[in-house]
Amino acid sequence: MIPIALPLLAHEEAEAARAAVLSGWVSQGPQVTAFEQEFAALVGAPFACAVSNCTTALQLALAALDIGPGDEVITASHSFIATANSIRYQGATPVFVDIDPETYNIDSAQVMDAITHRTRAIIAVHQMGIPCDLAALTAIAKRRGIALIEDAACAAGSEISIDGEWERIGKPHGRIACFSFHPRKVITTGEGGMLTTADPELDRKFRLLRQHGMSIPDTVRHGSPQVLFEDYLVVGYNFRMTDIQAAVGRKQLERLPELVARRRAVALGYAELLGNLEGLRLPAEPAWARSNWQSYCVRLPDRLDQKGVMQTLLDQGIATRRGIMCAHREAPYAAESHRHQLRQSELAQDHSILLPIYAQMTEDDLRYVVNALTRVLYR
Ligand SMILES: *Cc1c(COP(=O)(O)O)cnc(C)c1O
C-alpha cells in the first residue's frame, strides 16, 4: 500500500517525548519556549508563539487584530475549511475569491476587486506548500491599509525569493503567519500550531490570549521565590501546546531541511515522468518560489471521472485524495450568496487529485504510481 502521506517520526522524537514526560513538566513550559525560539530562528521571524493547532493560530491572529462582527476578511474558498471557520469564530464575514488554476493560490487581482470599506484583512493561503504571490499581496495590503495574514499551515520549509534573496515562509512577509504541525503537514507534533510576527505587541497578545488572558504565566509563578497572584485581563482561551509536543517538534525541526529536500526530489520525479502525459496538468511552481511540496496535486483531463480514477488507483494499493475542497460548497457557507465567482476553485476541487508524496517514498514507489496513473489516462 502506498499511502497519501507518511510522517517521519523515529527514535529521536520518541526519546524527546520520553524525556519531556520524565521531566515532570508536561504542559506549556521550557520545551515550548525552546521550540518557539528554534522555529523563529529557522524561518527568520522576530517572534514565534506556539499554540494547539493552526486553526486556533488563525483565530488568535484575527483576535489579536481585533477583527470581529461587521468586518470582512478576504480569503480563498479553495482551502481546508478551517481557514473560513477561523473568520466565523470571530463573528466576521469571509469574502471568498477565486484561485489561479496554475498554482491553486488566491488570485491577487481578484483580491484587489473584492476590497470594500469593511475589509480588515486578507488571509492568503500558501496552498499545499506553494507560496502565494506575496509581492503583489503585501503591496495591496499596504496600499489599502489592511492586514495580510498568511495561512502557512502547509508551508513550513517553503521559500520565496524577495528582491533576489531566498527567504523562508514565516519571516513573516505579512503581519502574521500561521503554521500547522498536523501529521498531514511536512513536520508534525501530533497536533500543533505556531504564529510568527515581527510585531512585539501582537506577540504579546497571542501569549495572553492562548493562556486564558492570564497576567503572570504559571511557569513564572512556579519558579518564583515570592508568592505571586495572577489576574485575568481579557477573555482568553486555552490554546496551549504541551511540552511533550514541543519536544517532538524540536526534533522535527532539525529534520525539516532534509524532509523538504526529499519531497522536492519526489516532486521533480513526478514532473519528469508525468510531464509528457497528454491532458494531465502538473502544479506550477513560480520562478520566485520553492515549494516544500506538502501535497502534489495534478489536474486530470475533464473527460475522466475523478472518483473513478481514485478508485482504480486504490484498487492497485495507491491512496490519493481529491483536490482541495471549497468551503463555499459546504453546509456552513453554502446558504450564503457569494459575491465573487469561484469557478476555478470548483474546477480544481472536481478535477484534481493529490498523489502520494512523503520523504520516505522510494524511486520504485514513484514509478509504481506513475505507471498506474499512465494506464488510467490511456485506458
Ligand atoms: C491543515 C490546514 C489548516 C488547519 O490546521 P490544523 O493544525 O489542523 O488546525 C488550516 N489551513 C490550511 C490551509 C490547512 O491545510
mmCIF file of C-alpha atoms and ligand atoms in Angstrom:
data_model
loop_
_atom_site.group_PDB
_atom_site.id
_atom_site.type_symbol
_atom_site.label_atom_id
_atom_site.label_comp_id
_atom_site.label_asym_id
_atom_site.label_seq_id
_atom_site.Cartn_x
_atom_site.Cartn_y
_atom_site.Cartn_z
ATOM 1 C CA MET A 1 0.000 0.000 0.000
ATOM 2 C CA ILE A 2 1.348 3.430 -0.930
ATOM 3 C CA PRO A 3 -0.171 5.977 1.495
ATOM 4 C CA ILE A 4 -1.060 9.549 0.580
ATOM 5 C CA ALA A 5 1.313 10.841 3.280
ATOM 6 C CA LEU A 6 3.590 9.424 5.956
ATOM 7 C CA PRO A 7 5.124 11.414 8.800
ATOM 8 C CA LEU A 8 8.803 10.754 9.512
ATOM 9 C CA LEU A 9 8.888 10.113 13.259
ATOM 10 C CA ALA A 10 11.641 7.959 14.765
ATOM 11 C CA HIS A 11 13.652 7.207 17.904
ATOM 12 C CA GLU A 12 14.783 10.814 18.271
ATOM 13 C CA GLU A 13 11.176 12.032 18.604
ATOM 14 C CA ALA A 14 10.242 9.121 20.888
ATOM 15 C CA GLU A 15 13.218 9.837 23.162
ATOM 16 C CA ALA A 16 12.404 13.548 23.280
ATOM 17 C CA ALA A 17 8.792 12.815 24.253
ATOM 18 C CA ARG A 18 10.004 10.372 26.916
ATOM 19 C CA ALA A 19 12.400 12.951 28.351
ATOM 20 C CA ALA A 20 9.613 15.534 28.485
ATOM 21 C CA VAL A 21 7.317 13.096 30.312
ATOM 22 C CA LEU A 22 10.035 12.198 32.821
ATOM 23 C CA SER A 23 10.966 15.863 33.388
ATOM 24 C CA GLY A 24 7.852 16.331 35.488
ATOM 25 C CA TRP A 25 6.624 19.332 33.457
ATOM 26 C CA VAL A 26 4.322 18.293 30.619
ATOM 27 C CA SER A 27 2.120 21.324 29.897
ATOM 28 C CA GLN A 28 3.364 24.511 28.175
ATOM 29 C CA GLY A 29 6.826 25.108 29.611
ATOM 30 C CA PRO A 30 10.538 25.134 28.742
ATOM 31 C CA GLN A 31 10.201 22.825 25.716
ATOM 32 C CA VAL A 32 7.578 25.117 24.195
ATOM 33 C CA THR A 33 9.830 28.143 24.747
ATOM 34 C CA ALA A 34 12.786 26.384 23.112
ATOM 35 C CA PHE A 35 10.648 25.189 20.186
ATOM 36 C CA GLU A 36 9.404 28.759 19.633
ATOM 37 C CA GLN A 37 12.939 30.155 19.637
ATOM 38 C CA GLU A 38 14.236 27.497 17.255
ATOM 39 C CA PHE A 39 11.267 27.902 14.915
ATOM 40 C CA ALA A 40 11.691 31.697 14.884
ATOM 41 C CA ALA A 41 15.396 31.335 14.088
ATOM 42 C CA LEU A 42 14.735 28.825 11.315
ATOM 43 C CA VAL A 43 12.195 30.955 9.438
ATOM 44 C CA GLY A 44 13.853 34.273 10.270
ATOM 45 C CA ALA A 45 10.968 35.641 12.351
ATOM 46 C CA PRO A 46 11.472 38.064 15.275
ATOM 47 C CA PHE A 47 8.718 36.307 17.298
ATOM 48 C CA ALA A 48 7.090 32.858 17.290
ATOM 49 C CA CYS A 49 4.270 31.744 19.583
ATOM 50 C CA ALA A 50 3.253 28.067 19.795
ATOM 51 C CA VAL A 51 -0.406 27.060 20.061
ATOM 52 C CA SER A 52 -2.582 23.941 19.978
ATOM 53 C CA ASN A 53 -3.075 23.835 16.178
ATOM 54 C CA CYS A 54 -3.222 26.092 13.128
ATOM 55 C CA THR A 55 -6.970 26.619 13.399
ATOM 56 C CA THR A 56 -6.501 28.247 16.806
ATOM 57 C CA ALA A 57 -3.479 30.135 15.419
ATOM 58 C CA LEU A 58 -5.673 31.669 12.698
ATOM 59 C CA GLN A 59 -8.344 32.572 15.232
ATOM 60 C CA LEU A 60 -5.765 34.215 17.517
ATOM 61 C CA ALA A 61 -4.328 36.135 14.559
ATOM 62 C CA LEU A 62 -7.752 37.640 13.847
ATOM 63 C CA ALA A 63 -8.495 38.206 17.546
ATOM 64 C CA ALA A 64 -5.170 39.976 18.111
ATOM 65 C CA LEU A 65 -6.029 42.311 15.221
ATOM 66 C CA ASP A 66 -9.443 42.981 16.854
ATOM 67 C CA ILE A 67 -11.337 41.634 13.860
ATOM 68 C CA GLY A 68 -14.967 40.921 14.678
ATOM 69 C CA PRO A 69 -18.613 41.395 13.686
ATOM 70 C CA GLY A 70 -19.128 43.700 10.705
ATOM 71 C CA ASP A 71 -15.599 43.144 9.428
ATOM 72 C CA GLU A 72 -14.851 41.376 6.162
ATOM 73 C CA VAL A 73 -11.875 39.106 5.610
ATOM 74 C CA ILE A 74 -10.936 38.164 2.048
ATOM 75 C CA THR A 75 -9.735 34.616 1.555
ATOM 76 C CA ALA A 76 -9.843 31.590 -0.728
ATOM 77 C CA SER A 77 -12.814 29.237 -0.582
ATOM 78 C CA HIS A 78 -10.456 26.646 -2.072
ATOM 79 C CA SER A 79 -8.748 25.778 1.232
ATOM 80 C CA PHE A 80 -9.167 23.485 4.185
ATOM 81 C CA ILE A 81 -12.396 24.621 5.866
ATOM 82 C CA ALA A 82 -10.522 25.792 8.998
ATOM 83 C CA THR A 83 -9.414 28.914 7.098
ATOM 84 C CA ALA A 84 -13.012 30.085 6.686
ATOM 85 C CA ASN A 85 -14.077 28.835 10.116
ATOM 86 C CA SER A 86 -11.436 30.948 11.858
ATOM 87 C CA ILE A 87 -13.110 34.062 10.416
ATOM 88 C CA ARG A 88 -16.539 32.903 11.572
ATOM 89 C CA TYR A 89 -15.323 32.177 15.103
ATOM 90 C CA GLN A 90 -14.590 35.895 15.376
ATOM 91 C CA GLY A 91 -18.043 36.790 14.052
ATOM 92 C CA ALA A 92 -16.501 38.340 10.938
ATOM 93 C CA THR A 93 -17.564 37.633 7.351
ATOM 94 C CA PRO A 94 -15.423 35.586 4.980
ATOM 95 C CA VAL A 95 -15.403 37.004 1.445
ATOM 96 C CA PHE A 96 -14.306 34.275 -0.940
ATOM 97 C CA VAL A 97 -12.354 34.981 -4.111
ATOM 98 C CA ASP A 98 -11.137 32.603 -6.789
ATOM 99 C CA ILE A 99 -7.760 30.978 -7.334
ATOM 100 C CA ASP A 100 -5.182 30.894 -10.072
ATOM 101 C CA PRO A 101 -5.619 27.379 -11.522
ATOM 102 C CA GLU A 102 -1.867 27.004 -12.145
ATOM 103 C CA THR A 103 -0.738 27.417 -8.527
ATOM 104 C CA TYR A 104 -4.062 26.783 -6.697
ATOM 105 C CA ASN A 105 -3.382 30.026 -4.816
ATOM 106 C CA ILE A 106 -5.550 33.106 -4.320
ATOM 107 C CA ASP A 107 -5.677 35.377 -7.372
ATOM 108 C CA SER A 108 -4.265 38.741 -6.261
ATOM 109 C CA ALA A 109 -6.115 40.716 -8.956
ATOM 110 C CA GLN A 110 -9.393 39.380 -7.590
ATOM 111 C CA VAL A 111 -8.371 40.227 -4.032
ATOM 112 C CA MET A 112 -7.983 43.823 -5.218
ATOM 113 C CA ASP A 113 -11.515 43.843 -6.678
ATOM 114 C CA ALA A 114 -13.037 42.352 -3.526
ATOM 115 C CA ILE A 115 -11.863 45.088 -1.152
ATOM 116 C CA THR A 116 -14.657 47.179 0.387
ATOM 117 C CA HIS A 117 -14.746 49.765 3.192
ATOM 118 C CA ARG A 118 -15.409 46.842 5.567
ATOM 119 C CA THR A 119 -12.345 44.794 4.573
ATOM 120 C CA ARG A 120 -9.973 44.446 7.528
ATOM 121 C CA ALA A 121 -7.730 41.573 6.484
ATOM 122 C CA ILE A 122 -6.712 39.124 3.788
ATOM 123 C CA ILE A 123 -5.952 35.528 4.742
ATOM 124 C CA ALA A 124 -3.683 34.276 1.948
ATOM 125 C CA VAL A 125 -3.188 30.511 1.966
ATOM 126 C CA HIS A 126 0.129 29.040 0.783
ATOM 127 C CA GLN A 127 -1.869 26.153 -0.579
ATOM 128 C CA MET A 128 -0.242 22.729 -0.456
ATOM 129 C CA GLY A 129 3.072 24.460 0.300
ATOM 130 C CA ILE A 130 3.274 26.567 -2.868
ATOM 131 C CA PRO A 131 3.916 30.167 -1.787
ATOM 132 C CA CYS A 132 1.332 32.810 -2.730
ATOM 133 C CA ASP A 133 2.301 35.862 -4.723
ATOM 134 C CA LEU A 134 3.398 37.739 -1.605
ATOM 135 C CA ALA A 135 4.942 40.607 -3.561
ATOM 136 C CA ALA A 136 1.536 41.502 -5.012
ATOM 137 C CA LEU A 137 -0.420 40.743 -1.846
ATOM 138 C CA THR A 138 1.819 42.713 0.533
ATOM 139 C CA ALA A 139 1.648 45.679 -1.866
ATOM 140 C CA ILE A 140 -2.168 45.548 -1.930
ATOM 141 C CA ALA A 141 -2.405 45.197 1.853
ATOM 142 C CA LYS A 142 -0.050 48.111 2.404
ATOM 143 C CA ARG A 143 -1.713 50.403 -0.128
ATOM 144 C CA ARG A 144 -5.204 49.700 1.233
ATOM 145 C CA GLY A 145 -4.221 49.675 4.914
ATOM 146 C CA ILE A 146 -5.435 46.148 5.620
ATOM 147 C CA ALA A 147 -3.675 43.297 7.397
ATOM 148 C CA LEU A 148 -2.197 40.375 5.495
ATOM 149 C CA ILE A 149 -2.354 37.096 7.417
ATOM 150 C CA GLU A 150 -0.574 34.104 5.881
ATOM 151 C CA ASP A 151 -2.241 30.730 6.320
ATOM 152 C CA ALA A 152 1.057 28.865 6.148
ATOM 153 C CA ALA A 153 -0.453 25.664 7.604
ATOM 154 C CA CYS A 154 1.157 23.641 4.819
ATOM 155 C CA ALA A 155 4.207 25.804 4.181
ATOM 156 C CA ALA A 156 6.868 25.085 6.844
ATOM 157 C CA GLY A 157 10.096 24.925 4.846
ATOM 158 C CA SER A 158 8.736 26.603 1.702
ATOM 159 C CA GLU A 159 10.746 29.550 0.398
ATOM 160 C CA ILE A 160 10.161 32.690 -1.604
ATOM 161 C CA SER A 161 12.583 34.976 -3.387
ATOM 162 C CA ILE A 162 12.228 38.594 -2.285
ATOM 163 C CA ASP A 163 14.473 41.092 -4.115
ATOM 164 C CA GLY A 164 16.731 38.234 -5.185
ATOM 165 C CA GLU A 165 17.078 36.717 -1.676
ATOM 166 C CA TRP A 166 15.558 33.354 -0.745
ATOM 167 C CA GLU A 167 13.579 33.615 2.481
ATOM 168 C CA ARG A 168 11.520 31.047 4.338
ATOM 169 C CA ILE A 169 7.766 31.439 4.626
ATOM 170 C CA GLY A 170 7.087 32.683 8.158
ATOM 171 C CA LYS A 171 9.607 35.535 8.235
ATOM 172 C CA PRO A 172 6.765 36.842 8.175
ATOM 173 C CA HIS A 173 6.062 38.768 4.998
ATOM 174 C CA GLY A 174 2.534 39.725 6.042
ATOM 175 C CA ARG A 175 1.633 40.878 9.595
ATOM 176 C CA ILE A 176 1.245 37.317 10.895
ATOM 177 C CA ALA A 177 1.920 33.801 9.554
ATOM 178 C CA CYS A 178 0.193 30.702 10.968
ATOM 179 C CA PHE A 179 1.588 27.163 10.748
ATOM 180 C CA SER A 180 0.234 23.662 11.387
ATOM 181 C CA PHE A 181 2.018 20.611 12.760
ATOM 182 C CA HIS A 182 -0.768 18.133 11.973
ATOM 183 C CA PRO A 183 0.580 14.769 10.679
ATOM 184 C CA ARG A 184 -0.570 15.633 7.127
ATOM 185 C CA LYS A 185 1.887 18.540 7.046
ATOM 186 C CA VAL A 186 5.649 18.338 6.465
ATOM 187 C CA ILE A 187 6.623 18.304 10.167
ATOM 188 C CA THR A 188 4.342 17.193 12.975
ATOM 189 C CA THR A 189 3.769 17.323 16.716
ATOM 190 C CA GLY A 190 0.572 15.239 16.510
ATOM 191 C CA GLU A 191 -1.438 18.440 16.771
ATOM 192 C CA GLY A 192 0.196 21.835 16.962
ATOM 193 C CA GLY A 193 0.456 25.317 15.541
ATOM 194 C CA MET A 194 2.685 28.401 15.504
ATOM 195 C CA LEU A 195 2.195 32.116 14.894
ATOM 196 C CA THR A 196 5.062 34.277 13.701
ATOM 197 C CA THR A 197 5.167 38.064 13.575
ATOM 198 C CA ALA A 198 7.594 40.979 13.586
ATOM 199 C CA ASP A 199 5.281 42.989 15.872
ATOM 200 C CA PRO A 200 6.062 42.622 19.611
ATOM 201 C CA GLU A 201 2.616 43.913 20.574
ATOM 202 C CA LEU A 202 0.876 41.223 18.516
ATOM 203 C CA ASP A 203 3.149 38.553 20.000
ATOM 204 C CA ARG A 204 2.234 39.775 23.490
ATOM 205 C CA LYS A 205 -1.470 39.471 22.616
ATOM 206 C CA PHE A 206 -1.040 35.928 21.262
ATOM 207 C CA ARG A 207 0.628 34.879 24.525
ATOM 208 C CA LEU A 208 -2.087 36.465 26.633
ATOM 209 C CA LEU A 209 -4.953 35.042 24.585
ATOM 210 C CA ARG A 210 -3.594 31.488 24.271
ATOM 211 C CA GLN A 211 -3.443 31.183 28.074
ATOM 212 C CA HIS A 212 -6.805 32.397 29.461
ATOM 213 C CA GLY A 213 -5.743 36.073 29.452
ATOM 214 C CA MET A 214 -3.515 35.274 32.462
ATOM 215 C CA SER A 215 -1.266 38.175 33.533
ATOM 216 C CA ILE A 216 1.512 36.031 35.081
ATOM 217 C CA PRO A 217 2.059 32.631 33.428
ATOM 218 C CA ASP A 218 2.145 29.513 35.630
ATOM 219 C CA THR A 219 5.777 28.887 34.611
ATOM 220 C CA VAL A 220 6.767 32.247 36.118
ATOM 221 C CA ARG A 221 4.777 31.698 39.328
ATOM 222 C CA HIS A 222 6.191 28.184 39.676
ATOM 223 C CA GLY A 223 9.789 29.394 39.543
ATOM 224 C CA SER A 224 9.353 32.453 41.780
ATOM 225 C CA PRO A 225 10.711 32.689 45.361
ATOM 226 C CA GLN A 226 7.899 35.196 46.051
ATOM 227 C CA VAL A 227 4.195 34.446 46.203
ATOM 228 C CA LEU A 228 2.696 35.900 43.047
ATOM 229 C CA PHE A 229 -1.000 36.359 42.224
ATOM 230 C CA GLU A 230 -2.192 36.419 38.634
ATOM 231 C CA ASP A 231 -5.077 38.382 37.098
ATOM 232 C CA TYR A 232 -7.228 37.565 34.097
ATOM 233 C CA LEU A 233 -7.074 40.586 31.851
ATOM 234 C CA VAL A 234 -9.270 39.578 28.906
ATOM 235 C CA VAL A 235 -11.498 36.682 27.903
ATOM 236 C CA GLY A 236 -8.747 34.361 26.709
ATOM 237 C CA TYR A 237 -8.651 30.774 25.540
ATOM 238 C CA ASN A 238 -6.816 27.581 26.317
ATOM 239 C CA PHE A 239 -4.903 27.199 23.051
ATOM 240 C CA ARG A 240 -1.647 25.919 24.573
ATOM 241 C CA MET A 241 0.775 23.400 23.131
ATOM 242 C CA THR A 242 2.179 20.824 25.577
ATOM 243 C CA ASP A 243 5.876 20.344 26.337
ATOM 244 C CA ILE A 244 5.607 16.748 25.085
ATOM 245 C CA GLN A 245 4.503 18.048 21.672
ATOM 246 C CA ALA A 246 7.143 20.786 21.624
ATOM 247 C CA ALA A 247 9.904 18.281 22.441
ATOM 248 C CA VAL A 248 8.835 16.244 19.397
ATOM 249 C CA GLY A 249 8.595 19.433 17.348
ATOM 250 C CA ARG A 250 12.205 20.381 18.120
ATOM 251 C CA LYS A 251 13.400 17.076 16.647
ATOM 252 C CA GLN A 252 11.125 17.528 13.640
ATOM 253 C CA LEU A 253 12.558 20.982 13.081
ATOM 254 C CA GLU A 254 16.059 19.510 12.856
ATOM 255 C CA ARG A 255 14.797 17.239 10.094
ATOM 256 C CA LEU A 256 12.939 19.942 8.157
ATOM 257 C CA PRO A 257 15.608 20.849 5.556
ATOM 258 C CA GLU A 258 16.184 17.160 4.782
ATOM 259 C CA LEU A 259 12.452 16.397 4.619
ATOM 260 C CA VAL A 260 11.899 19.268 2.200
ATOM 261 C CA ALA A 261 14.856 18.203 0.048
ATOM 262 C CA ARG A 262 13.472 14.673 -0.243
ATOM 263 C CA ARG A 263 9.974 15.869 -1.062
ATOM 264 C CA ARG A 264 11.418 18.171 -3.713
ATOM 265 C CA ALA A 265 13.191 15.176 -5.245
ATOM 266 C CA VAL A 266 9.881 13.248 -5.376
ATOM 267 C CA ALA A 267 8.119 16.245 -6.954
ATOM 268 C CA LEU A 268 10.906 16.542 -9.517
ATOM 269 C CA GLY A 269 10.473 12.840 -10.285
ATOM 270 C CA TYR A 270 6.741 13.328 -10.851
ATOM 271 C CA ALA A 271 7.400 16.347 -13.069
ATOM 272 C CA GLU A 272 9.868 14.412 -15.219
ATOM 273 C CA LEU A 273 7.801 11.244 -15.530
ATOM 274 C CA LEU A 274 4.343 12.824 -15.824
ATOM 275 C CA GLY A 275 5.343 15.920 -17.770
ATOM 276 C CA ASN A 276 4.598 14.494 -21.199
ATOM 277 C CA LEU A 277 1.255 12.912 -20.445
ATOM 278 C CA GLU A 278 -1.372 14.433 -22.717
ATOM 279 C CA GLY A 279 -4.108 16.256 -20.840
ATOM 280 C CA LEU A 280 -2.582 15.987 -17.358
ATOM 281 C CA ARG A 281 -1.775 19.362 -15.794
ATOM 282 C CA LEU A 282 1.012 19.471 -13.220
ATOM 283 C CA PRO A 283 1.227 22.030 -10.408
ATOM 284 C CA ALA A 284 3.248 25.116 -11.328
ATOM 285 C CA GLU A 285 5.994 26.379 -9.047
ATOM 286 C CA PRO A 286 6.610 30.046 -9.917
ATOM 287 C CA ALA A 287 10.266 31.013 -10.583
ATOM 288 C CA TRP A 288 10.270 33.025 -7.317
ATOM 289 C CA ALA A 289 9.002 30.121 -5.207
ATOM 290 C CA ARG A 290 10.366 26.878 -3.784
ATOM 291 C CA SER A 291 7.565 24.682 -2.527
ATOM 292 C CA ASN A 292 8.030 22.170 0.288
ATOM 293 C CA TRP A 293 5.560 20.032 -1.719
ATOM 294 C CA GLN A 294 3.298 19.327 1.230
ATOM 295 C CA SER A 295 0.915 17.924 -1.422
ATOM 296 C CA TYR A 296 1.332 17.139 -5.107
ATOM 297 C CA CYS A 297 -1.865 17.995 -6.948
ATOM 298 C CA VAL A 298 -2.495 17.063 -10.583
ATOM 299 C CA ARG A 299 -5.401 18.194 -12.728
ATOM 300 C CA LEU A 300 -6.986 15.328 -14.639
ATOM 301 C CA PRO A 301 -8.343 15.715 -18.153
ATOM 302 C CA ASP A 302 -12.020 16.797 -17.902
ATOM 303 C CA ARG A 303 -13.194 13.610 -19.649
ATOM 304 C CA LEU A 304 -12.069 11.433 -16.725
ATOM 305 C CA ASP A 305 -14.194 10.804 -13.646
ATOM 306 C CA GLN A 306 -12.235 11.870 -10.566
ATOM 307 C CA LYS A 307 -13.690 9.305 -8.173
ATOM 308 C CA GLY A 308 -13.315 6.527 -10.755
ATOM 309 C CA VAL A 309 -9.631 7.332 -11.256
ATOM 310 C CA MET A 310 -9.071 7.401 -7.490
ATOM 311 C CA GLN A 311 -10.838 4.030 -7.074
ATOM 312 C CA THR A 312 -8.776 2.441 -9.869
ATOM 313 C CA LEU A 313 -5.605 3.621 -8.141
ATOM 314 C CA LEU A 314 -6.826 2.490 -4.722
ATOM 315 C CA ASP A 315 -7.550 -0.965 -6.176
ATOM 316 C CA GLN A 316 -3.840 -1.093 -7.011
ATOM 317 C CA GLY A 317 -2.827 -0.085 -3.488
ATOM 318 C CA ILE A 318 -2.312 3.633 -4.162
ATOM 319 C CA ALA A 319 -4.028 6.120 -1.859
ATOM 320 C CA THR A 320 -4.949 9.507 -3.343
ATOM 321 C CA ARG A 321 -7.208 12.370 -2.235
ATOM 322 C CA ARG A 322 -9.477 14.612 -4.245
ATOM 323 C CA GLY A 323 -8.431 18.205 -4.890
ATOM 324 C CA ILE A 324 -8.758 20.758 -2.081
ATOM 325 C CA MET A 325 -12.426 21.235 -1.210
ATOM 326 C CA CYS A 326 -14.218 24.569 -1.485
ATOM 327 C CA ALA A 327 -15.657 25.990 1.755
ATOM 328 C CA HIS A 328 -18.483 27.760 -0.093
ATOM 329 C CA ARG A 329 -19.967 24.393 -1.100
ATOM 330 C CA GLU A 330 -20.087 23.052 2.465
ATOM 331 C CA ALA A 331 -23.106 23.410 4.775
ATOM 332 C CA PRO A 332 -21.844 26.283 6.995
ATOM 333 C CA TYR A 333 -21.242 28.528 3.965
ATOM 334 C CA ALA A 334 -23.492 27.116 1.237
ATOM 335 C CA ALA A 335 -26.584 29.031 2.313
ATOM 336 C CA GLU A 336 -24.981 32.431 1.761
ATOM 337 C CA SER A 337 -24.718 34.096 -1.579
ATOM 338 C CA HIS A 338 -21.140 34.658 -2.592
ATOM 339 C CA ARG A 339 -20.222 37.904 -4.253
ATOM 340 C CA HIS A 340 -17.464 36.639 -6.490
ATOM 341 C CA GLN A 341 -17.423 33.791 -8.971
ATOM 342 C CA LEU A 342 -15.435 30.791 -7.817
ATOM 343 C CA ARG A 343 -15.305 28.743 -10.993
ATOM 344 C CA GLN A 344 -11.586 27.873 -10.938
ATOM 345 C CA SER A 345 -11.875 26.796 -7.304
ATOM 346 C CA GLU A 346 -14.742 24.439 -8.155
ATOM 347 C CA LEU A 347 -12.968 23.013 -11.209
ATOM 348 C CA ALA A 348 -9.848 22.394 -9.114
ATOM 349 C CA GLN A 349 -11.888 20.523 -6.490
ATOM 350 C CA ASP A 350 -13.740 18.425 -9.056
ATOM 351 C CA HIS A 351 -10.953 17.574 -11.486
ATOM 352 C CA SER A 352 -7.781 17.376 -9.409
ATOM 353 C CA ILE A 353 -6.308 14.591 -7.318
ATOM 354 C CA LEU A 354 -3.476 14.596 -4.801
ATOM 355 C CA LEU A 355 -0.815 11.936 -5.422
ATOM 356 C CA PRO A 356 1.222 10.226 -2.673
ATOM 357 C CA ILE A 357 4.195 12.286 -1.541
ATOM 358 C CA TYR A 358 6.377 11.818 1.553
ATOM 359 C CA ALA A 359 10.052 11.887 2.403
ATOM 360 C CA GLN A 360 10.459 8.096 2.630
ATOM 361 C CA MET A 361 8.926 7.496 -0.820
ATOM 362 C CA THR A 362 11.274 5.388 -2.949
ATOM 363 C CA GLU A 363 12.053 5.547 -6.650
ATOM 364 C CA ASP A 364 10.111 2.276 -7.021
ATOM 365 C CA ASP A 365 7.055 3.733 -5.242
ATOM 366 C CA LEU A 366 7.199 6.739 -7.548
ATOM 367 C CA ARG A 367 7.393 4.613 -10.693
ATOM 368 C CA TYR A 368 4.565 2.399 -9.474
ATOM 369 C CA VAL A 369 2.298 5.446 -9.029
ATOM 370 C CA VAL A 370 3.355 6.957 -12.364
ATOM 371 C CA ASN A 371 2.747 3.699 -14.255
ATOM 372 C CA ALA A 372 -0.660 3.178 -12.673
ATOM 373 C CA LEU A 373 -1.699 6.756 -13.431
ATOM 374 C CA THR A 374 -0.423 6.476 -17.000
ATOM 375 C CA ARG A 375 -2.540 3.356 -17.569
ATOM 376 C CA VAL A 376 -5.652 5.127 -16.239
ATOM 377 C CA LEU A 377 -5.071 8.068 -18.573
ATOM 378 C CA TYR A 378 -4.603 5.970 -21.706
ATOM 379 C CA ARG A 379 -7.056 3.217 -20.931
HETATM 380 C C1 LIG B 1 -4.278 21.880 7.798
HETATM 381 C C2 LIG B 1 -4.737 23.230 7.496
HETATM 382 C C3 LIG B 1 -5.285 24.070 8.472
HETATM 383 C C4 LIG B 1 -5.620 23.600 9.859
HETATM 384 O O1 LIG B 1 -4.514 23.180 10.584
HETATM 385 P P1 LIG B 1 -4.717 22.401 11.969
HETATM 386 O O2 LIG B 1 -3.382 22.433 12.601
HETATM 387 O O3 LIG B 1 -5.156 21.014 11.619
HETATM 388 O O4 LIG B 1 -5.738 23.126 12.756
HETATM 389 C C5 LIG B 1 -5.598 25.376 8.129
HETATM 390 N N1 LIG B 1 -5.398 25.826 6.878
HETATM 391 C C6 LIG B 1 -4.892 25.045 5.905
HETATM 392 C C7 LIG B 1 -4.667 25.612 4.550
HETATM 393 C C8 LIG B 1 -4.563 23.714 6.175
HETATM 394 O O5 LIG B 1 -4.094 22.945 5.183
#
